[in-house]
């Protein structure tokens, strides 16, 4: 009668993966004057995960206190951020080919570490002996921008990469300190954009 019967068969997945993250860094603080300090460092990272990648990352920050109660900061850092090993999808999508569980495409490159340039600047001002207010702005320009997606009903997040991405924002902080009570509050406004999904494509 042309009736199609669903056939059930097991999909065995006994894969396992060991991840190694290696890092080494050097850092030095130089007090130029009593009110001006420079902190510089160099970090080397190597990740042996689903993919193998490494990077040498410089960073430098400056802190200036033009007067008592006022602190100004500015900095730059190069970051290398591998995806979380426990979230990387451990199976091969080809196992589900020709089944009702097959994804629209078998294309799915393994997630890569994110590489980014990070710039920040901020100021903090003590208004009274108890009250301090501050603000900080930042901008991040990333290659292989990492993001997490929930695909399906399970509350499991899967990492994937955009080819490029930018994140920027500003944070406002306030702190009240007394002999018996400390109160801290902050408000952050930010925007992030990513373009061209380049890994874990089968989830989409």
XYZ file of C-alpha atoms in Angstrom:
204
model
C 0.000 0.000 0.000
C 3.043 2.265 -0.126
C 3.027 2.501 3.675
C 6.347 3.616 5.162
C 7.252 2.178 8.537
C 9.651 3.921 10.880
C 12.587 1.713 11.745
C 14.323 2.189 15.084
C 17.993 1.445 15.590
C 20.520 2.478 18.216
C 23.097 5.217 17.694
C 26.159 4.399 19.758
C 28.398 7.230 20.868
C 31.318 6.280 23.088
C 33.491 9.239 22.201
C 35.561 10.991 24.833
C 37.916 13.916 24.669
C 40.680 15.283 26.865
C 41.380 18.999 26.765
C 44.607 20.740 27.715
C 45.025 24.456 28.328
C 48.553 25.779 28.874
C 49.381 29.322 29.912
C 52.319 31.380 31.115
C 52.541 35.098 31.831
C 54.900 37.846 32.913
C 53.753 41.059 34.576
C 55.436 44.148 35.960
C 54.186 47.268 37.742
C 56.081 50.516 37.299
C 55.278 53.413 39.630
C 56.340 56.386 37.510
C 55.325 58.900 40.172
C 53.340 58.769 43.393
C 50.178 59.392 41.358
C 50.894 57.589 38.076
C 51.351 53.818 37.696
C 51.808 51.607 34.627
C 51.088 47.887 34.694
C 52.257 45.839 31.693
C 52.292 42.143 30.951
C 52.696 39.450 28.333
C 50.768 36.169 28.309
C 51.200 33.044 26.194
C 48.370 30.510 25.776
C 48.018 27.204 23.965
C 44.761 25.223 23.758
C 44.644 21.564 22.720
C 40.908 20.936 22.441
C 38.664 20.094 19.497
C 41.084 22.375 17.645
C 44.675 23.310 18.457
C 45.529 27.002 18.678
C 47.719 29.418 20.587
C 48.507 33.102 20.986
C 50.910 35.535 22.647
C 48.908 38.379 24.199
C 50.277 41.742 25.400
C 48.423 44.022 27.812
C 49.081 47.417 29.369
C 47.134 49.567 31.825
C 47.751 52.987 33.332
C 46.327 54.444 36.549
C 46.489 58.179 37.278
C 45.348 59.904 40.469
C 45.429 63.612 39.613
C 44.186 64.479 43.105
C 43.010 62.760 46.258
C 39.703 60.967 45.647
C 40.003 60.865 41.837
C 41.250 57.812 39.921
C 41.482 57.580 36.131
C 42.330 54.373 34.255
C 43.002 53.440 30.634
C 44.072 50.115 29.209
C 44.497 47.721 26.318
C 44.591 43.923 26.335
C 44.823 41.185 23.750
C 42.705 38.187 24.789
C 42.634 34.508 23.839
C 39.449 32.760 25.042
C 38.974 29.031 24.318
C 35.414 27.620 24.366
C 34.335 25.679 27.452
C 35.340 22.045 26.906
C 32.265 20.608 28.642
C 29.927 22.453 26.257
C 31.508 21.374 22.955
C 29.201 18.914 21.161
C 30.937 15.516 21.503
C 29.278 13.601 18.663
C 29.526 13.539 14.894
C 26.331 14.627 13.133
C 26.952 12.066 10.378
C 25.739 9.419 12.847
C 22.214 10.702 12.284
C 22.299 10.760 8.475
C 19.142 9.350 6.823
C 17.187 9.436 10.098
C 14.415 11.675 11.385
C 17.011 13.227 13.654
C 19.256 14.330 10.796
C 20.144 18.059 10.812
C 19.523 20.187 7.695
C 23.255 20.140 6.959
C 26.225 18.059 8.058
C 28.499 21.094 8.010
C 29.774 21.752 11.514
C 33.312 22.941 12.168
C 34.530 22.611 15.750
C 34.347 25.794 17.893
C 37.530 27.854 17.933
C 39.110 30.103 20.567
C 38.063 33.734 20.418
C 40.800 36.304 19.749
C 40.087 39.923 20.638
C 41.463 43.417 21.146
C 39.995 45.030 24.274
C 40.139 48.754 25.097
C 38.822 50.379 28.293
C 38.833 53.724 30.078
C 37.238 54.829 33.304
C 37.101 57.352 36.131
C 36.206 57.059 39.801
C 35.441 60.016 42.058
C 35.002 60.067 45.834
C 32.166 62.530 46.388
C 32.113 62.321 50.196
C 34.060 60.158 52.667
C 31.222 57.611 52.329
C 30.117 57.934 48.676
C 32.163 57.045 45.570
C 30.821 57.199 41.990
C 32.462 55.892 38.843
C 32.019 55.064 35.186
C 33.901 52.811 32.789
C 33.607 52.370 29.012
C 34.957 49.507 26.905
C 35.197 48.296 23.321
C 36.072 44.788 22.112
C 36.891 43.851 18.521
C 36.899 40.061 18.099
C 37.797 37.429 15.547
C 35.929 34.119 15.967
C 33.578 35.794 18.450
C 32.247 33.130 20.839
C 28.568 32.838 21.654
C 26.297 30.221 23.231
C 23.065 28.912 21.728
C 20.284 26.698 23.085
C 19.293 24.359 20.262
C 16.280 22.169 20.963
C 14.287 21.803 24.150
C 17.070 20.655 26.441
C 18.624 23.361 28.622
C 22.063 22.667 27.176
C 24.102 25.450 25.616
C 26.410 24.889 22.659
C 29.308 27.233 21.774
C 29.730 28.551 18.241
C 31.741 31.298 16.556
C 30.934 34.331 14.473
C 33.715 35.193 12.034
C 33.891 38.733 13.436
C 32.174 40.670 16.192
C 32.205 43.866 18.210
C 31.081 44.547 21.766
C 30.965 47.938 23.458
C 29.314 49.492 26.452
C 29.487 51.634 29.548
C 29.115 50.844 33.243
C 28.084 53.186 36.048
C 28.978 52.300 39.638
C 28.220 53.653 43.075
C 29.457 52.655 46.505
C 28.411 53.815 49.972
C 30.631 52.814 52.901
C 30.050 53.463 56.573
C 31.237 51.849 59.770
C 28.422 49.272 59.743
C 27.124 49.161 56.192
C 28.516 48.817 52.669
C 26.196 49.300 49.688
C 27.254 48.770 46.069
C 25.234 49.225 42.879
C 26.002 49.227 39.177
C 24.218 49.739 35.869
C 25.650 48.410 32.608
C 24.531 49.245 29.079
C 26.126 47.223 26.275
C 25.681 46.131 22.674
C 27.178 43.111 20.906
C 27.080 42.219 17.214
C 28.385 39.176 15.334
C 28.614 38.390 11.635
C 28.892 35.158 9.630
C 28.435 31.974 11.698
C 31.524 29.871 10.954
C 31.395 26.912 13.383
C 28.754 24.433 14.672
C 26.653 25.310 11.622
C 24.536 22.142 11.783
C 22.769 23.489 14.908
C 21.157 26.188 12.770
